[in-house]
JSON list of C-alpha atoms in Angstrom, two decimals:
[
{"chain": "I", "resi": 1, "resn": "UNK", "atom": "CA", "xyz": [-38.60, 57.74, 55.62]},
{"chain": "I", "resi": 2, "resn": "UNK", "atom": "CA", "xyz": [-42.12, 59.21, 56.70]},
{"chain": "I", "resi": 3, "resn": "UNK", "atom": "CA", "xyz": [-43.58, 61.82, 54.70]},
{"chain": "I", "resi": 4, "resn": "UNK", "atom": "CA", "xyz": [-45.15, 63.73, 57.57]},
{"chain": "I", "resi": 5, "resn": "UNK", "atom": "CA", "xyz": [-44.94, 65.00, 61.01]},
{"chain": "I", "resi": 6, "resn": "UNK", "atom": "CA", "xyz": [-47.90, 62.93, 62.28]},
{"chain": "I", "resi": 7, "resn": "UNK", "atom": "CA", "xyz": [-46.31, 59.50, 60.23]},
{"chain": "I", "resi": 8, "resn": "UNK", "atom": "CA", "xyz": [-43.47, 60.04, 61.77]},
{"chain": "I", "resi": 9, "resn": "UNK", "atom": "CA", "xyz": [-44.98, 61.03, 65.23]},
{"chain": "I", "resi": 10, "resn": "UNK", "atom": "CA", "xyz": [-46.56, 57.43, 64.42]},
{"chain": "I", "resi": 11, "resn": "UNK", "atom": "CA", "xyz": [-43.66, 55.69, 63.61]},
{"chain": "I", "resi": 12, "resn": "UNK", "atom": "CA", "xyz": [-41.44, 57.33, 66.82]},
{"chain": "I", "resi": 13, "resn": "UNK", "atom": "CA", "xyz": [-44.47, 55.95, 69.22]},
{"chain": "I", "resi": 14, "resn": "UNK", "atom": "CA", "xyz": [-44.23, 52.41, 67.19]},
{"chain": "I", "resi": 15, "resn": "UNK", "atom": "CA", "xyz": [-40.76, 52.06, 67.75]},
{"chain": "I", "resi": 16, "resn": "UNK", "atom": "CA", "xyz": [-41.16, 52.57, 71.52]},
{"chain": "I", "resi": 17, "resn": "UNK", "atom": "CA", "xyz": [-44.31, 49.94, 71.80]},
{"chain": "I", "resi": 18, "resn": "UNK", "atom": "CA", "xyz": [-41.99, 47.50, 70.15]},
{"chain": "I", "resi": 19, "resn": "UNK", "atom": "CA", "xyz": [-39.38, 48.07, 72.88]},
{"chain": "I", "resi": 20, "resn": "UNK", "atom": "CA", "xyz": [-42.26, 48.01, 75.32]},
{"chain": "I", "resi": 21, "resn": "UNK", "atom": "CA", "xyz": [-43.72, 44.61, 73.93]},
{"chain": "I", "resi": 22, "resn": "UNK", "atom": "CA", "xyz": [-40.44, 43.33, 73.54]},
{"chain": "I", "resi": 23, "resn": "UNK", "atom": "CA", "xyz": [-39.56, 43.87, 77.16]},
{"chain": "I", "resi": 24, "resn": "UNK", "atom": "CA", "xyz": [-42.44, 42.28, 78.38]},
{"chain": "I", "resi": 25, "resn": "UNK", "atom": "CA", "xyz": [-42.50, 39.10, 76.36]},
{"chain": "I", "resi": 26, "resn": "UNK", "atom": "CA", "xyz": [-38.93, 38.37, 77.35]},
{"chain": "I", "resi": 27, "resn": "UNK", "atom": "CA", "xyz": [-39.90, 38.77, 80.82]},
{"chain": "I", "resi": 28, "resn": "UNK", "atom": "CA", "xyz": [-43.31, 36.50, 80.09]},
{"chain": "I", "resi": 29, "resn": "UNK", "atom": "CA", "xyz": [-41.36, 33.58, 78.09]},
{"chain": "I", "resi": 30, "resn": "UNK", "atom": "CA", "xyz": [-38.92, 33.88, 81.69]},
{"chain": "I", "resi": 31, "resn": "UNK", "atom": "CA", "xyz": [-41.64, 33.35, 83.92]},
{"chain": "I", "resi": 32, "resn": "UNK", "atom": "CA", "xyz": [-43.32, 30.76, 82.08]},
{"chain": "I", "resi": 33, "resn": "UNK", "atom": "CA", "xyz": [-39.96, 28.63, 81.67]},
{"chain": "I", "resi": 34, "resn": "UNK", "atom": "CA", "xyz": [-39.06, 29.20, 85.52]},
{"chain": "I", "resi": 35, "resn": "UNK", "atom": "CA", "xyz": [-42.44, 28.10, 86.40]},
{"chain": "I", "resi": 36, "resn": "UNK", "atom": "CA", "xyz": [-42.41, 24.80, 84.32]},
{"chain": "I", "resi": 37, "resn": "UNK", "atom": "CA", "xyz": [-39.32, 23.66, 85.97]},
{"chain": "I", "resi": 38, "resn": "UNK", "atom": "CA", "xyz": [-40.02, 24.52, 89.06]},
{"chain": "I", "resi": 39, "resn": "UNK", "atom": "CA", "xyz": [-43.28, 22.33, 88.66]},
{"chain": "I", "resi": 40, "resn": "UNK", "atom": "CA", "xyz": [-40.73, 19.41, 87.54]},
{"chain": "I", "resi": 41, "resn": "UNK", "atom": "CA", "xyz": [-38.27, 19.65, 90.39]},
{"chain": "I", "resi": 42, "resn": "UNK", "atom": "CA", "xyz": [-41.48, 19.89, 92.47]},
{"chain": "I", "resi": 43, "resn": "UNK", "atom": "CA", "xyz": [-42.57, 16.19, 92.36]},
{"chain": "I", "resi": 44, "resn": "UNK", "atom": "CA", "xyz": [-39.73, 15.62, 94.85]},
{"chain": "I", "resi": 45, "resn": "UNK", "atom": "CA", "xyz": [-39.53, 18.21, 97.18]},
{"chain": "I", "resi": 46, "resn": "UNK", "atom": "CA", "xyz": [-42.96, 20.21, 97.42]},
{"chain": "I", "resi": 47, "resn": "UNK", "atom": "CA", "xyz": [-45.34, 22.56, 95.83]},
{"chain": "I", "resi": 48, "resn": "UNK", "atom": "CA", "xyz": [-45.48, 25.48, 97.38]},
{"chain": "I", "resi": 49, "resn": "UNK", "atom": "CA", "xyz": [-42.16, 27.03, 94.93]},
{"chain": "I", "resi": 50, "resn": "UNK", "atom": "CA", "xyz": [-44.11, 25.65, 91.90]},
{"chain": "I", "resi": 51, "resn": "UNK", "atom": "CA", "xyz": [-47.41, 27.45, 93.19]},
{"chain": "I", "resi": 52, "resn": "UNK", "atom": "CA", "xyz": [-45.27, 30.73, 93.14]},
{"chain": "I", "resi": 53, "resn": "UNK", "atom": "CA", "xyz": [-43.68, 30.39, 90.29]},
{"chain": "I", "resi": 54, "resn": "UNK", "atom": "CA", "xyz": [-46.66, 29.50, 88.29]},
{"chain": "I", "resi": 55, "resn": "UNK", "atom": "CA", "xyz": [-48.57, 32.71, 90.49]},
{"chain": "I", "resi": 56, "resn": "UNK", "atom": "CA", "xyz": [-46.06, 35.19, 89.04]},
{"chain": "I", "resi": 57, "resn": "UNK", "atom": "CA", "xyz": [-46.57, 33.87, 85.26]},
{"chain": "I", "resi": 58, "resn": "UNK", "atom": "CA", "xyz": [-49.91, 34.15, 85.50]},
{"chain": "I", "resi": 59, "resn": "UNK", "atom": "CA", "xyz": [-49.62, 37.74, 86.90]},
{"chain": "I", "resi": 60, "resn": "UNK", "atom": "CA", "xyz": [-47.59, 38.61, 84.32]},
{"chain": "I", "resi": 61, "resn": "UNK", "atom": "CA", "xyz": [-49.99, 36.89, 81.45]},
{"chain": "I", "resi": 62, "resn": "UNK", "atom": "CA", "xyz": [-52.47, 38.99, 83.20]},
{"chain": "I", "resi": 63, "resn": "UNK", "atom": "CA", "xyz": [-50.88, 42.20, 83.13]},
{"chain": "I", "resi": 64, "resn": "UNK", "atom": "CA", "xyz": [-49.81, 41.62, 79.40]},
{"chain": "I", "resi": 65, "resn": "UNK", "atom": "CA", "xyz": [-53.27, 41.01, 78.32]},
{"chain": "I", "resi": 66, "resn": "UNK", "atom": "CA", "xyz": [-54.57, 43.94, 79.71]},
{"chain": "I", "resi": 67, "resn": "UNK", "atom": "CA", "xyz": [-52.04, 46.54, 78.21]},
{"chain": "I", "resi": 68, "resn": "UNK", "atom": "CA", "xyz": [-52.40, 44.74, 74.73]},
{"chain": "I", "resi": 69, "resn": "UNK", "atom": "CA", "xyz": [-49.47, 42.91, 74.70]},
{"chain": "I", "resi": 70, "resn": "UNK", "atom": "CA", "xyz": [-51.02, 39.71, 74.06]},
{"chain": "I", "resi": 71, "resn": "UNK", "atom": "CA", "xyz": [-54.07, 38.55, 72.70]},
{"chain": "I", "resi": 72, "resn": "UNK", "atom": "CA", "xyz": [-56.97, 37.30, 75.38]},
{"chain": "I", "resi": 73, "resn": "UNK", "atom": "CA", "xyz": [-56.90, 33.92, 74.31]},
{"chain": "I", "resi": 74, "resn": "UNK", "atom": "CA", "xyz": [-53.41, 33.37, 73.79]},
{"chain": "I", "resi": 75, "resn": "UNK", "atom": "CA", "xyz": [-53.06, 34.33, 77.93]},
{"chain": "I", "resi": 76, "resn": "UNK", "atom": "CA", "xyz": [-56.14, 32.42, 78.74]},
{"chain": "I", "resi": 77, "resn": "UNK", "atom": "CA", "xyz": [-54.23, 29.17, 76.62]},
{"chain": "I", "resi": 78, "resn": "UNK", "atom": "CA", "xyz": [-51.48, 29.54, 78.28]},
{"chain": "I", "resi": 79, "resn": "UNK", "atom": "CA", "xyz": [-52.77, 30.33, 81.74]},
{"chain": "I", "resi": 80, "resn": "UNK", "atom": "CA", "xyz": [-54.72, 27.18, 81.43]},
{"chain": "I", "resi": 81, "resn": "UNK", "atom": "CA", "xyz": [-51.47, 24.96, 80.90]},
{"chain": "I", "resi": 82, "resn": "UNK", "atom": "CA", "xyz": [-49.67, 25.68, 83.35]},
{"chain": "I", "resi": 83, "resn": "UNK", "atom": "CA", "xyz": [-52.53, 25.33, 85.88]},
{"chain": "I", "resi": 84, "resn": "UNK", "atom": "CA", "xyz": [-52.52, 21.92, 84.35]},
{"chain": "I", "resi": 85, "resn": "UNK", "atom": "CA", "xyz": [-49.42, 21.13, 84.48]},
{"chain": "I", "resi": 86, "resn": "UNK", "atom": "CA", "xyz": [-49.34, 22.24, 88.13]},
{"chain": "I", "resi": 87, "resn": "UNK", "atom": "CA", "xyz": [-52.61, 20.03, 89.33]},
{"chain": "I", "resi": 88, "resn": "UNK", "atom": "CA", "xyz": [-50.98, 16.77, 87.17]},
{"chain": "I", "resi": 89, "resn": "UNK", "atom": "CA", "xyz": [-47.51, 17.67, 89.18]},
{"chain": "I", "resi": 90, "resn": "UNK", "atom": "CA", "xyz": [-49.19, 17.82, 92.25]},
{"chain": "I", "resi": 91, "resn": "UNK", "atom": "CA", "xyz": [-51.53, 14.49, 91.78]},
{"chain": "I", "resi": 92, "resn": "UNK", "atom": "CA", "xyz": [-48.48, 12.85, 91.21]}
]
């Protein structure tokens, strides 16, 4: 137990960034899987779903790095392998 209104304050506000994190990288991890196989069914039928799919992850990654969510590198990382994986999809 907190020993304080303002720990506790503290700890209430916590609680609901967790939820609020949480939320979000569920959603992220979502994306991210839906856009990698949508790149692998891709190589058969076209790009443009793959584009999309990999579009909205990188939204997301976006929008996740700019409320704190995740670290600036860790989107940029990410962000930068699934543009790969979408240009080696498409050469193919």
């Amino acid at each position: 137990m907190t020993k304080g209104i303002s720990a506790a304050k503290a700890h209430r506000r916590s609680l609901r960034r967790r939820e609020v994190n949480r939320r979000r990288n569920r959603t992220i991890r979502t994306l991210i899987r839906r856009a990698r196989e949508s790149i692998a069914e891709s190589s058969a039928e076209g790009s443009q779903a793959a584009q999309d799919a990999v579009q909205r992850a990188m939204v997301a990654l976006d929008r996740a790095r700019s409320k704190g969510t995740l670290h600036a590198r860790n989107v940029d990382r990410r962000k930068s392998r699934l543009a790969r994986l979408l240009s080696r999809a498409q050469a193919a």
